[in-house]
Every structure is written in structure tokens, then in C-alpha cells.
PDB file of C-alpha atoms in Angstrom:
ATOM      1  CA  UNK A 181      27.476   6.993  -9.570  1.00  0.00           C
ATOM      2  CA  UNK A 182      25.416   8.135  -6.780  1.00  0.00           C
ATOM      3  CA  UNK A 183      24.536   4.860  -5.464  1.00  0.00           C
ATOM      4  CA  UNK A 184      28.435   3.885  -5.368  1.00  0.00           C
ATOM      5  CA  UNK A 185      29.600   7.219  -3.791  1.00  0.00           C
ATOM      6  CA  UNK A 186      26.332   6.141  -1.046  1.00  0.00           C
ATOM      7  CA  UNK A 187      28.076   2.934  -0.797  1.00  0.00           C
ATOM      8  CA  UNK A 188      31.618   4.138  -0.067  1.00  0.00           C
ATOM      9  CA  UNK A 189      30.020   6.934   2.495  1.00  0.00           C
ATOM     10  CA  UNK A 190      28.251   4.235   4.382  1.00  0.00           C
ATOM     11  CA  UNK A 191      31.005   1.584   4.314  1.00  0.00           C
ATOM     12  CA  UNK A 192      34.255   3.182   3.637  1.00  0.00           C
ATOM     13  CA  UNK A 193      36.554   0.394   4.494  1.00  0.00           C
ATOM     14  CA  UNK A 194      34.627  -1.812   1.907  1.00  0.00           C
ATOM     15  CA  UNK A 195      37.876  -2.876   0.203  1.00  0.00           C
ATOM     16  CA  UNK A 196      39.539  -4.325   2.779  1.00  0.00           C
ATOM     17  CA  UNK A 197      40.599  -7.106   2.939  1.00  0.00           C
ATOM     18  CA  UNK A 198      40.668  -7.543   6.776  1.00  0.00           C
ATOM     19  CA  UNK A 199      36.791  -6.669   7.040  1.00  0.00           C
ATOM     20  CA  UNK A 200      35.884  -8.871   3.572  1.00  0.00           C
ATOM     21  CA  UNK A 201      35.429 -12.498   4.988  1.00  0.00           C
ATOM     22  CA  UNK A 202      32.246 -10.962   7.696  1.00  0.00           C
ATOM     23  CA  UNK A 203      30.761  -9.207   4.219  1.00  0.00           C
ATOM     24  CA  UNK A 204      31.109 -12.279   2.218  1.00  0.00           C
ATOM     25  CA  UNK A 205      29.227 -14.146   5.371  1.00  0.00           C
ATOM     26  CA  UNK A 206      26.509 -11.405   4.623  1.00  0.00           C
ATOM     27  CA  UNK A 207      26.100 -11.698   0.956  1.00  0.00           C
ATOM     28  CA  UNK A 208      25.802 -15.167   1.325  1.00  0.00           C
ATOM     29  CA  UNK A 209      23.323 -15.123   3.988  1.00  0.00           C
ATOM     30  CA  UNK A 210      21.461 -12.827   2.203  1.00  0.00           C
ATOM     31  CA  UNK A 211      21.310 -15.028  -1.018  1.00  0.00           C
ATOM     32  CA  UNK A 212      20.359 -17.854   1.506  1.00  0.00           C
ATOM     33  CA  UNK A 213      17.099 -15.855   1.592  1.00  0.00           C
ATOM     34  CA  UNK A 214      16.531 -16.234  -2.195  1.00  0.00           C
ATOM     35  CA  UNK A 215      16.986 -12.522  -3.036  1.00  0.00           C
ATOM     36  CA  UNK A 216      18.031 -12.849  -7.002  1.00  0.00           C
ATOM     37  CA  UNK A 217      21.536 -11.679  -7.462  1.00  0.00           C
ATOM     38  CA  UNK A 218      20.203  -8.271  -9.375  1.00  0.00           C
ATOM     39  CA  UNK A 219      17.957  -7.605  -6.453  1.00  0.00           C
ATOM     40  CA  UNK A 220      20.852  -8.196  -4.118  1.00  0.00           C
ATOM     41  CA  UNK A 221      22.824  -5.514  -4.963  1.00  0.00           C
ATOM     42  CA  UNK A 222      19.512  -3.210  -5.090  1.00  0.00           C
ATOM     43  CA  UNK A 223      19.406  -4.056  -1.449  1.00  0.00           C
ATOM     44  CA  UNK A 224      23.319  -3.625  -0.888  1.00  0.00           C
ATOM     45  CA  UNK A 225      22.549  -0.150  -2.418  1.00  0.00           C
ATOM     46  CA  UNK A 226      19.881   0.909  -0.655  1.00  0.00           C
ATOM     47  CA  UNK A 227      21.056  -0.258   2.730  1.00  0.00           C
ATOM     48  CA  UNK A 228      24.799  -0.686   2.860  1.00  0.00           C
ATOM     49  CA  UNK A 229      25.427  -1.298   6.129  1.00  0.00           C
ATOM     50  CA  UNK A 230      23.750  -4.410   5.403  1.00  0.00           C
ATOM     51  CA  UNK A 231      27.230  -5.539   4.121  1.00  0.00           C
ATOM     52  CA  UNK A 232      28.281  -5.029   8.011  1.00  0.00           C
ATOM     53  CA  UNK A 233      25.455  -6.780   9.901  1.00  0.00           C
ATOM     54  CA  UNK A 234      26.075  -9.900  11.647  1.00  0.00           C
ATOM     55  CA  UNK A 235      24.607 -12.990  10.387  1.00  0.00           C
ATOM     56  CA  UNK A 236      23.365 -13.224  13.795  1.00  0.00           C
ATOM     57  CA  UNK A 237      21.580 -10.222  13.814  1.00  0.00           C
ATOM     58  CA  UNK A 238      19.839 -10.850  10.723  1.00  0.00           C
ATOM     59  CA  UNK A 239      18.826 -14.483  11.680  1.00  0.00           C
ATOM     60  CA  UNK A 240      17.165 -12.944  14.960  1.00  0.00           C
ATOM     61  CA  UNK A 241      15.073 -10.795  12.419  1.00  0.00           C
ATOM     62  CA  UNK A 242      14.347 -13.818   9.715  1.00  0.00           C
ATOM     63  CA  UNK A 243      13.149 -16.296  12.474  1.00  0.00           C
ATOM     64  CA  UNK A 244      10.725 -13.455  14.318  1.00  0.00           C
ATOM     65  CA  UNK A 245       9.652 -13.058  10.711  1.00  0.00           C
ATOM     66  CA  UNK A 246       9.063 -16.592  10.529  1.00  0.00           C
ATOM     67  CA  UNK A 247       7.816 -17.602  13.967  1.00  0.00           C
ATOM     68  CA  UNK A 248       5.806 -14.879  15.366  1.00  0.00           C
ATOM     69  CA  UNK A 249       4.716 -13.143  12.117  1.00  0.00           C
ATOM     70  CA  UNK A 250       4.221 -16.267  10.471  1.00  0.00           C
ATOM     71  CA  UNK A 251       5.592 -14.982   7.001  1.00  0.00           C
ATOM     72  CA  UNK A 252       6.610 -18.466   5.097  1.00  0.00           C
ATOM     73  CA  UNK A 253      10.249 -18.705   4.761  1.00  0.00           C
ATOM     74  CA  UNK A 254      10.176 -18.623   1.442  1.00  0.00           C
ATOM     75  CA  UNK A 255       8.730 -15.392   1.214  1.00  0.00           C
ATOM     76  CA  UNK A 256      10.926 -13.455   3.413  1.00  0.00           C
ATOM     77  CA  UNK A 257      12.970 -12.465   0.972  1.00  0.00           C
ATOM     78  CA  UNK A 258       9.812 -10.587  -0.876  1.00  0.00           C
ATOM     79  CA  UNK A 259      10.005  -8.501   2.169  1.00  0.00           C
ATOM     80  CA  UNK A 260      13.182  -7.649   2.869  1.00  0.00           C
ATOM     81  CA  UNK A 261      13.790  -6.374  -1.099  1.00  0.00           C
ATOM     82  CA  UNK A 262      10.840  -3.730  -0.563  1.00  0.00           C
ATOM     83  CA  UNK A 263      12.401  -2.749   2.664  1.00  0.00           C
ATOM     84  CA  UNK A 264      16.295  -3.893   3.568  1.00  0.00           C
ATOM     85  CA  UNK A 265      16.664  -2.153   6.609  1.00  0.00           C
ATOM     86  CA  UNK A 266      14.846  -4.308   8.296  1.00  0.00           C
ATOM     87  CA  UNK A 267      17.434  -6.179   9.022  1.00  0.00           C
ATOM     88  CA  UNK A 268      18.752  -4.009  10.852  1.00  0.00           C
ATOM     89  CA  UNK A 269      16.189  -3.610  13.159  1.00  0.00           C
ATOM     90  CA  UNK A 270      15.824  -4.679  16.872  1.00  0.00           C
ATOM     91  CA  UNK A 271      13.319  -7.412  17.430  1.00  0.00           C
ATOM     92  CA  UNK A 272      12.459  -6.420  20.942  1.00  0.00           C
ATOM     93  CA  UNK A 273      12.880  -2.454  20.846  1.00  0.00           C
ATOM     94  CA  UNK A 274      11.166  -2.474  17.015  1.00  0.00           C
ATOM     95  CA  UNK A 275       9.791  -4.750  15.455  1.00  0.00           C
ATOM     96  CA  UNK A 276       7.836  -6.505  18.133  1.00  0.00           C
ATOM     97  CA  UNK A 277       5.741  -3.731  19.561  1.00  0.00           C
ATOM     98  CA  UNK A 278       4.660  -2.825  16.291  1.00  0.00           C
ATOM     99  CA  UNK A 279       3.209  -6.141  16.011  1.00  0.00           C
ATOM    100  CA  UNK A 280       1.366  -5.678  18.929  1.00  0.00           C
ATOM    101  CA  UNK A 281       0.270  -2.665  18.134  1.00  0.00           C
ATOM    102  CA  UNK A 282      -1.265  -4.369  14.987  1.00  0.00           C
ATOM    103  CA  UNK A 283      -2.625  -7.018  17.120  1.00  0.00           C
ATOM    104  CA  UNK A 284      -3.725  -5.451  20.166  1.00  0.00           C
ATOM    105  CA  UNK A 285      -4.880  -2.174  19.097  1.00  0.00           C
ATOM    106  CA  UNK A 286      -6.180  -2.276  15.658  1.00  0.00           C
ATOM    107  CA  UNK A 287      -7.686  -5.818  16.344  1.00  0.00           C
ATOM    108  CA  UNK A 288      -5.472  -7.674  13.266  1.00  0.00           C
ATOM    109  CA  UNK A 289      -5.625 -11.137  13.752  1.00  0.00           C
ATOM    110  CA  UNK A 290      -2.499 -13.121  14.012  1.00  0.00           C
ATOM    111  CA  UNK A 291      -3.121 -15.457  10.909  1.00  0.00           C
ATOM    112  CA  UNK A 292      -3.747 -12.067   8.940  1.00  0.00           C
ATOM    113  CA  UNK A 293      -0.442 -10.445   9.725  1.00  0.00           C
ATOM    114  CA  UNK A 294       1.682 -11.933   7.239  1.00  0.00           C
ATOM    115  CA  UNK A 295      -0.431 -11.142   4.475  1.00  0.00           C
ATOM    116  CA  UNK A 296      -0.504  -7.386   5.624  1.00  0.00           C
ATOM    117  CA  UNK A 297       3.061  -7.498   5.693  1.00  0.00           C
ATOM    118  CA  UNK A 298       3.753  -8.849   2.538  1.00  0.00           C
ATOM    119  CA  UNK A 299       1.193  -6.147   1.111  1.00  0.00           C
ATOM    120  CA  UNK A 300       3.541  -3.543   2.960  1.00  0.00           C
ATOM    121  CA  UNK A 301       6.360  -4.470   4.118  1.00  0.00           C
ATOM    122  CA  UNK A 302       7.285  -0.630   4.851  1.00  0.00           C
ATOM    123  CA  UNK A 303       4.529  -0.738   8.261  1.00  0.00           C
ATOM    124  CA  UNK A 304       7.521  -2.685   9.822  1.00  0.00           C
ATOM    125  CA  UNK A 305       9.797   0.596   9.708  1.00  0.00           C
ATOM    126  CA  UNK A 306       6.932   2.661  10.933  1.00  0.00           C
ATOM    127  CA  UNK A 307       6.788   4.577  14.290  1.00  0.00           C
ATOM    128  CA  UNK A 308       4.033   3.817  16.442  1.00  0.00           C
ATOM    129  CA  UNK A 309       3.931   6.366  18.486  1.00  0.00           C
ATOM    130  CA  UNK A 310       4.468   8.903  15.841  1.00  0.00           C
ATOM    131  CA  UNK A 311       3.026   7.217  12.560  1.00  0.00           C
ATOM    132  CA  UNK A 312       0.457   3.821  13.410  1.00  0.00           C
ATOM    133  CA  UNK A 313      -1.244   5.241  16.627  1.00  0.00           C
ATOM    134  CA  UNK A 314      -2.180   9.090  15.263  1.00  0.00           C
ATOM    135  CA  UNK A 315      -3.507   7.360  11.535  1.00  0.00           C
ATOM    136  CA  UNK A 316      -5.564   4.590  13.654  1.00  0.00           C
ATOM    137  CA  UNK A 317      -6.870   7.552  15.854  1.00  0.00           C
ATOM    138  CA  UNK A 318      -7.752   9.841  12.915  1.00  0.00           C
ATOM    139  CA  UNK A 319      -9.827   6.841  10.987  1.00  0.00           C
ATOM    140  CA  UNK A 320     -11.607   6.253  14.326  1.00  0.00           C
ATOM    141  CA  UNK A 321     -12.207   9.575  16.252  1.00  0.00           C
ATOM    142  CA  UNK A 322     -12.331  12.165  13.120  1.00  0.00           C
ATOM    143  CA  UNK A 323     -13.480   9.753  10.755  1.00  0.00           C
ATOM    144  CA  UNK A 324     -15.717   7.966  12.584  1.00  0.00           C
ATOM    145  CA  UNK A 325     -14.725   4.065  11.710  1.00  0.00           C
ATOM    146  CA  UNK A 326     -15.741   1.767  13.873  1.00  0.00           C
ATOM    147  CA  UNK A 327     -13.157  -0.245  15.108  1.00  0.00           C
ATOM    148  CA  UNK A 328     -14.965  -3.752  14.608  1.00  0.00           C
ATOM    149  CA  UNK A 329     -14.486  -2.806  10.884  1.00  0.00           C
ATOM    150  CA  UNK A 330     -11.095  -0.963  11.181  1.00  0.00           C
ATOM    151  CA  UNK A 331      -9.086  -4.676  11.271  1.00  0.00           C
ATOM    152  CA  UNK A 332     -10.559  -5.436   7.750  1.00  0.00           C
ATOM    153  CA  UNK A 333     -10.023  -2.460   6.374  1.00  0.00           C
ATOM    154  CA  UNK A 334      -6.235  -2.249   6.893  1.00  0.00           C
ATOM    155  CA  UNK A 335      -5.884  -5.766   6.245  1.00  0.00           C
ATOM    156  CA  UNK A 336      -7.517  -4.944   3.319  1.00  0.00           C
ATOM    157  CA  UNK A 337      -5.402  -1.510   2.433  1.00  0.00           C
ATOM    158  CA  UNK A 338      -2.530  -1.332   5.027  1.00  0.00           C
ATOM    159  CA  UNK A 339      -0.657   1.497   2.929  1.00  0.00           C
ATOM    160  CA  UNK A 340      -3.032   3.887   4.957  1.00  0.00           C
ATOM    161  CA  UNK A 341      -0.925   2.809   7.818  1.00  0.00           C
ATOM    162  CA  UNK A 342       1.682   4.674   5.923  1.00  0.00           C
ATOM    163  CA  UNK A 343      -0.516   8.149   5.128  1.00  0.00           C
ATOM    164  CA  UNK A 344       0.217  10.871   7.574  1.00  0.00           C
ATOM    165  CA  UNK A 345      -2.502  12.907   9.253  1.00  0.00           C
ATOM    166  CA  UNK A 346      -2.164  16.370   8.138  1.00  0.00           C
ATOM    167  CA  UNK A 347       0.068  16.004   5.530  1.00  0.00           C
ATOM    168  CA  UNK A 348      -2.167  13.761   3.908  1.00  0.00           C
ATOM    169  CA  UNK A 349      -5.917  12.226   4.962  1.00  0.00           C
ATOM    170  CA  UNK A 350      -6.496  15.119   5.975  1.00  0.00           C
ATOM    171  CA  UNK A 351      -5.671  17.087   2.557  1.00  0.00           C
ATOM    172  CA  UNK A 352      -8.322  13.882   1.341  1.00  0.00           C
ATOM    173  CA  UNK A 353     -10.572  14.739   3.529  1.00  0.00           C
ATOM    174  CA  UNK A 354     -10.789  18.044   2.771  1.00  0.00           C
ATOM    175  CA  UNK A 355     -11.325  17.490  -1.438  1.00  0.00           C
ATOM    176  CA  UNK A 356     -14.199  15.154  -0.469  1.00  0.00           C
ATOM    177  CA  UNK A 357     -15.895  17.135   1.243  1.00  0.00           C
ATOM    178  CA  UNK A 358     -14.973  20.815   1.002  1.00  0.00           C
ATOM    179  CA  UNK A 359     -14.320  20.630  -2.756  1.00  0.00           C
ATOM    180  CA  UNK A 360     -16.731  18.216  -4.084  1.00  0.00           C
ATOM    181  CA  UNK A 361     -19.237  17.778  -1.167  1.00  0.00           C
ATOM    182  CA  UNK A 362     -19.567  14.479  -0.167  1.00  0.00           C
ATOM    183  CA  UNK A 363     -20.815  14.883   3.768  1.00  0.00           C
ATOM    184  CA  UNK A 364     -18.441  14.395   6.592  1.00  0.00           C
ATOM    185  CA  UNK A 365     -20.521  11.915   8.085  1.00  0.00           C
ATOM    186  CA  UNK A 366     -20.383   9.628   4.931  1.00  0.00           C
ATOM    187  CA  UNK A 367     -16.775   9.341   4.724  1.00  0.00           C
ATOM    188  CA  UNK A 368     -16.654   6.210   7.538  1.00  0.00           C
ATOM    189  CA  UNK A 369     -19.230   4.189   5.389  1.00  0.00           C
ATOM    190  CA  UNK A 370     -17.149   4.937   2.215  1.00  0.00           C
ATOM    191  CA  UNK A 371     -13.587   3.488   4.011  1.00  0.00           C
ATOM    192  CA  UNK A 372     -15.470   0.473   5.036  1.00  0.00           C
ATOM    193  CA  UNK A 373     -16.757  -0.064   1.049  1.00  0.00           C
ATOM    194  CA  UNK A 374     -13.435   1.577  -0.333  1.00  0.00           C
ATOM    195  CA  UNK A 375     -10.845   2.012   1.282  1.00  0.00           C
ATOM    196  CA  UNK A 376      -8.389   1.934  -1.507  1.00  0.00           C
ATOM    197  CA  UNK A 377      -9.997   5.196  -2.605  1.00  0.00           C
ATOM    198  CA  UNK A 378      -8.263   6.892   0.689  1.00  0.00           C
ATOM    199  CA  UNK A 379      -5.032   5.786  -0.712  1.00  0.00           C
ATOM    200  CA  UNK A 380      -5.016   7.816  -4.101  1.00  0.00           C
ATOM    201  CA  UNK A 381      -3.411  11.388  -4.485  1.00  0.00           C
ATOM    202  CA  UNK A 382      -6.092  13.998  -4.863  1.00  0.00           C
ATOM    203  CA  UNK A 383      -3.807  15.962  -7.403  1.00  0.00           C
ATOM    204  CA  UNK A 384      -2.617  12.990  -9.564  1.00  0.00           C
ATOM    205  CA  UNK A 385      -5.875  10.614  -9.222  1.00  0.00           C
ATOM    206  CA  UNK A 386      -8.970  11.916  -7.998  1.00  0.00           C
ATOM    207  CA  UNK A 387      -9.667  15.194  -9.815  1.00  0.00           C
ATOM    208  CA  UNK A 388      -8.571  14.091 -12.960  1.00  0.00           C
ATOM    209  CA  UNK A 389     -10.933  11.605 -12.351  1.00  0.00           C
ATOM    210  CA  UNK A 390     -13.622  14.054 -11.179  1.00  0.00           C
ATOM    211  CA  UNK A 391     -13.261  16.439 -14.470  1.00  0.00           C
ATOM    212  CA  UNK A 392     -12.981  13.294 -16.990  1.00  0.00           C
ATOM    213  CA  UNK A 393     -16.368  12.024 -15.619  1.00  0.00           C
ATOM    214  CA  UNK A 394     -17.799  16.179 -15.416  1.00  0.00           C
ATOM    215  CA  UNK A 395     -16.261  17.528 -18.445  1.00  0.00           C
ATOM    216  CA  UNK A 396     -15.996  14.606 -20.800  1.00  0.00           C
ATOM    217  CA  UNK A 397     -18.446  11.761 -19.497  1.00  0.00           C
ATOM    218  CA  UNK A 398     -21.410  14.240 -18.933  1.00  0.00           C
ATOM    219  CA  UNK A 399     -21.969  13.005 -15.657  1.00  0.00           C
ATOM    220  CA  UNK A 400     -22.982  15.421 -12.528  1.00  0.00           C
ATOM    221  CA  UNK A 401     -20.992  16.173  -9.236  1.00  0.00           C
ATOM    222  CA  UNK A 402     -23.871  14.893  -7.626  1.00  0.00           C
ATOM    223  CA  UNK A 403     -23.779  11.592  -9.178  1.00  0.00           C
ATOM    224  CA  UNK A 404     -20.266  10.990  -8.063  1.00  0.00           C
ATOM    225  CA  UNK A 405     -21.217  12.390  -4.519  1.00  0.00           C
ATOM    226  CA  UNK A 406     -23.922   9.435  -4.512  1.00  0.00           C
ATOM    227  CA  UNK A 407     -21.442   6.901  -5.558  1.00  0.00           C
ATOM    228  CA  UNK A 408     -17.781   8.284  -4.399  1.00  0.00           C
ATOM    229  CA  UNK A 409     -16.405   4.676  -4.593  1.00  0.00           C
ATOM    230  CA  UNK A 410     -16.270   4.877  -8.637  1.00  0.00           C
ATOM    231  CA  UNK A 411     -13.079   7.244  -8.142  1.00  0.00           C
ATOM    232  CA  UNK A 412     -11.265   4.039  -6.573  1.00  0.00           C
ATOM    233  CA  UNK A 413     -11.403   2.592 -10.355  1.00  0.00           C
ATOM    234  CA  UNK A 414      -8.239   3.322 -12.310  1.00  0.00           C
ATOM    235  CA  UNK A 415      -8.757   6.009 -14.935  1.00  0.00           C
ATOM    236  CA  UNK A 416      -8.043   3.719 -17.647  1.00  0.00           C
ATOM    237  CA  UNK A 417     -10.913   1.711 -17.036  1.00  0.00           C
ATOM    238  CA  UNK A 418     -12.991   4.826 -16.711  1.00  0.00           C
ATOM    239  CA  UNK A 419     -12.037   6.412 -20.087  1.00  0.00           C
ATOM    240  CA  UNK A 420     -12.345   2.765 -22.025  1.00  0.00           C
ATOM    241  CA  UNK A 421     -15.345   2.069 -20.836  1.00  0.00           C
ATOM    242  CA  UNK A 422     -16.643   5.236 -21.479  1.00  0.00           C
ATOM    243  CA  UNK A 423     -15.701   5.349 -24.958  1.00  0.00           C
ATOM    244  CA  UNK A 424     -17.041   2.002 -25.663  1.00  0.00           C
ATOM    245  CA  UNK A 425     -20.422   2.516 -24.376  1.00  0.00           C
ATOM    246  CA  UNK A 426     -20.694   6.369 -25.960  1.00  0.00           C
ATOM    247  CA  UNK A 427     -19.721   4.435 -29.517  1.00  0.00           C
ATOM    248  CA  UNK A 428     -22.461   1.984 -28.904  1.00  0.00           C
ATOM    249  CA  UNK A 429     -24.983   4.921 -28.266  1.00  0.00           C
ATOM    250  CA  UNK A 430     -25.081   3.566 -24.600  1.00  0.00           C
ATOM    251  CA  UNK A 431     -25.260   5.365 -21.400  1.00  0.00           C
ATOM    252  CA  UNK A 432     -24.953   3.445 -18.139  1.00  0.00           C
ATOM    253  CA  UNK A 433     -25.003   5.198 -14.816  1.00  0.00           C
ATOM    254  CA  UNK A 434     -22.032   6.006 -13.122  1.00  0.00           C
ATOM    255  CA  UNK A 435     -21.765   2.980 -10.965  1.00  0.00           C
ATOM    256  CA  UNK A 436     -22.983   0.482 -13.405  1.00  0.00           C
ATOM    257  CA  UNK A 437     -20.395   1.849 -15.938  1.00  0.00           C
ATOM    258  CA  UNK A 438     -17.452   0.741 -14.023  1.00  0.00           C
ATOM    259  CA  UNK A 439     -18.208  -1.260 -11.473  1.00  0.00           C
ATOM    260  CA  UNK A 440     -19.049  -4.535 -13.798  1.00  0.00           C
ATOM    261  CA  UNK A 441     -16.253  -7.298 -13.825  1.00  0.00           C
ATOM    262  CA  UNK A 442     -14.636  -6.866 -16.909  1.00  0.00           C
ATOM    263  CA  UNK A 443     -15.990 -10.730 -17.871  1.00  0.00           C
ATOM    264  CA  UNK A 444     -19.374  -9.392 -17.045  1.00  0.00           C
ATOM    265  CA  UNK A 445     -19.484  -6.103 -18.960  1.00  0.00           C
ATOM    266  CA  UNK A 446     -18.169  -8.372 -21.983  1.00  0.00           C
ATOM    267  CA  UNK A 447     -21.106 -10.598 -21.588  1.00  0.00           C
ATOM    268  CA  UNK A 448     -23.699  -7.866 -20.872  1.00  0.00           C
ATOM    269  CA  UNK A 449     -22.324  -5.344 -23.855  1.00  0.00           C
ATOM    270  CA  UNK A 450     -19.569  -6.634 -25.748  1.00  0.00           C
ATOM    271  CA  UNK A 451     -21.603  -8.767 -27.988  1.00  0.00           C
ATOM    272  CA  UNK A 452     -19.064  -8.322 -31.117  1.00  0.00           C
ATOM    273  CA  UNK A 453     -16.152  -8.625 -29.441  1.00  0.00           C
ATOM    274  CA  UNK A 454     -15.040  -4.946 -29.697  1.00  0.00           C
ATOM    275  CA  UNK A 455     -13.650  -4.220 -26.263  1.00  0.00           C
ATOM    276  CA  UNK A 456     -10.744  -6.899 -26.829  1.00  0.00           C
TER     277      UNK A 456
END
């Protein structure tokens, strides 16, 4: 109910006749893309006004897509059911100096922006001035990364494009070091080996995480302080491992425990088959 009450606020006349030939031009434009039928009306319902966009408009958004952030066509579509506003968007007052923000200022190639975007689509509907520039500034000045590696690592993780300073990194910041005392000076080296780890909530990921491996897996703060980057494995993995190795009389350490492959921990401990 609430997504057709959005849809009637957004386009009231939507039963009109007199306005129904431009929306059927949009529908099928859309489906043009190869957005499925059920994830077509997702994106009707997300982003009505889609329903009144020119064909025109949209194409001018599809081809800079295309040509300048060389997403295949084909693929398009992918992007514009995570975020369906973009359509909506001005090529030359939005979505192009974002791209050269991404190109010019963090360093990202232009061969490597398509697979960014189709990792997060959502960057595209980003502010620079008030989201991309203070993140990039706060990984570099406060955090220290170099910007030779700064490229990789949001090619590698662009959601942290998406993290906001203070209501965020820096609550991430503070966990890691003020809570469980990994050193400020550390935290650079440990974005350039993990940066995924950045991207996890503290309350929801990381100290569960933390008091499994304390409370449960007997291991010491100070062995996760030594190797922080084990808290960017899902806690799954953790716990099965874990509980494998303790019913095998085996103790690895902290690293070793979750950082094998899962093909090579088979091969190295699984002898019998009992992980499968």
C-alpha cells in the first residue's frame, strides 16, 4: 500500500489517458535496457517520476554510461535497478564531475571505472563536495593513506565512498583504537591489506566478532591487535572453523585459522571429509 500511495503522490495524473502514451514510451525504454519485468516495477516504485522522464533524457544518461564510463550496454541495466534515479540525473551538472572527481582526484583509472560502478552504483548519486571529497580527505590526511595506494583501495571497496566522516569512520576509528587498541598509526597499513574491514558496522560485526574470538575462541586482544584483518572474515567462517579445529583437538593461531582458502584448509585438516 505504501509504495502505491508513493506512486500516486509522485505522479498523480498517472491514469490519464492524455499523459499515458509518453509513460508507455518510458516503460518501454526502460525494458529496452533489459530490466526484468518484476524489477521494473521495483524501479517504477522506487523512483516514479521515472514514468515522466523523457526518453531523451534517459538516453543522454545510458550513452554517458556507455561511452565515457565504459559500462557495457548490457550491463546498464544492473545499474540502474540498484539506483533508478539516475536517470534522472544531469550528465553535465552530475554525473560527469563525479567522474572526474574519481579520475582526477582519487587517481581511478578510466578502464577501472565501470567495474567500481557496477560494485556501487549508489557513488553516482553521491555529492562531491559534501560526501566523495571529505571521505577521500579523511583516508588521506587523518588516516594517513597514501594516495598511490588510495586508487586500489576504492576500486577495491568503493562502498567507503559511501561512509560518512563523523557519523561513521570515525565511530571505526575510534573502536580500533580507543576500545581495542590497535595504534593510530597502523590503521593506513591495515586499509591498504583490508579495506573491506572499514566497511563493517562496529555494533553488528566487529565486536561480536571481538568477544566470539575473546570469550569463546580463547584467543587474546592482543592477538587480534597483531592481526586486525581477521575481523574482515564473516563470522560464520570464524565460528565453523573454530569448532572444527577445537573438535579435532587443534589450535591454529588466529590468522592461520581463518585466513586459509577454504580448498586449502580442506587439504591441510579436513582429512575425513568432516567440514563438508
Amino acid at each position: 500500500v505504501s509504495k502505491i500511495s508513493k506512486l500516486f503522490s509522485a505522479v498523480p495524473d498517472i491514469l490519464d489517458a492524455g499523459s499515458w502514451d509518453k509513460r508507455q514510451d518510458a516503460l518501454m525504454f526502460l525494458s529496452t535496457l533489459g530490466i526484468p519485468q518484476d524489477k521494473l516495477g521495483q524501479c517504477i516504485a522506487r523512483h516514479p517520476r521515472l514514468l515522466d522522464m523523457s526518453v531523451e533524457t534517459m538516453s543522454l544518461v545510458v550513452e554517458f554510461l556507455v561511452a565515457v564510463a565504459r559500462i557495457p550496454r548490457s550491463k546498464v541495466s544492473k545499474i540502474v535497478e540498484a539506483m533508478p534515479s539516475l536517470l534522472s540525473h544531469s550528465v553535465h551538472l552530475n554525473l560527469r564531475p563525479k567522474l572526474l572527481f574519481l579520475v582526477e582526484d582519487v587517481g581511478i583509472s578510466p578502464e577501472r571505472l565501470a567495474p567500481l560502478l557496477l560494485k556501487f552504483p549508489q557513488v553516482l548519486g553521491l555529492s562531491v563536495e559534501g560526501n566523495l571529497r571529505p571521505t577521500v580527505r579523511y583516508l588521506t590526511d587523518e588516516l594517513g593513506v597514501a594516495h598511490d595506494n588510495l586508487a586500489r583501495i576504492l576500486s577495491n571497496v568503493p562502498q567507503l565512498l559511501g561512509l560518512s566522516v563523523d557519523g561513521n569512520l570515525k565511530v571505526k576509528v575510534n573502536y580500533l583504537v580507543s576500545e581495542l587498541g590497535i595504534p593510530h598509526e597502523r590503521l593506513a597499513d591495515i586499509l591498504n591489506k583490508s579495506p573491506a574491514l572499514f566497511s563493517l558496522s562496529v555494533e553488528k560485526n566487529l565486536q561480536p566478532k571481538v568477544q566470539f574470538l575473546v570469550e569463546e575462541a580463547g584467543y587474546s586482544v592482543e592477538e587480534i591487535i597483531k592481526t586486525p584483518n581477521v575481523l574482515a572474515y564473516s563470522i560464520d567462517r570464524i565460528r565453523m572453523r573454530h569448532k572444527f579445529l577445537s573438535e579435532k583437538g587443534l589450535k591454529l593461531g588466529l590468522s592461520s585459522m581463518v585466513s586459509y582458502s577454504t580448498a586449502e584448509f580442506q587439504k591441510r585438516f579436513d582429512h575425513d571429509g568432516d567440514l563438508l
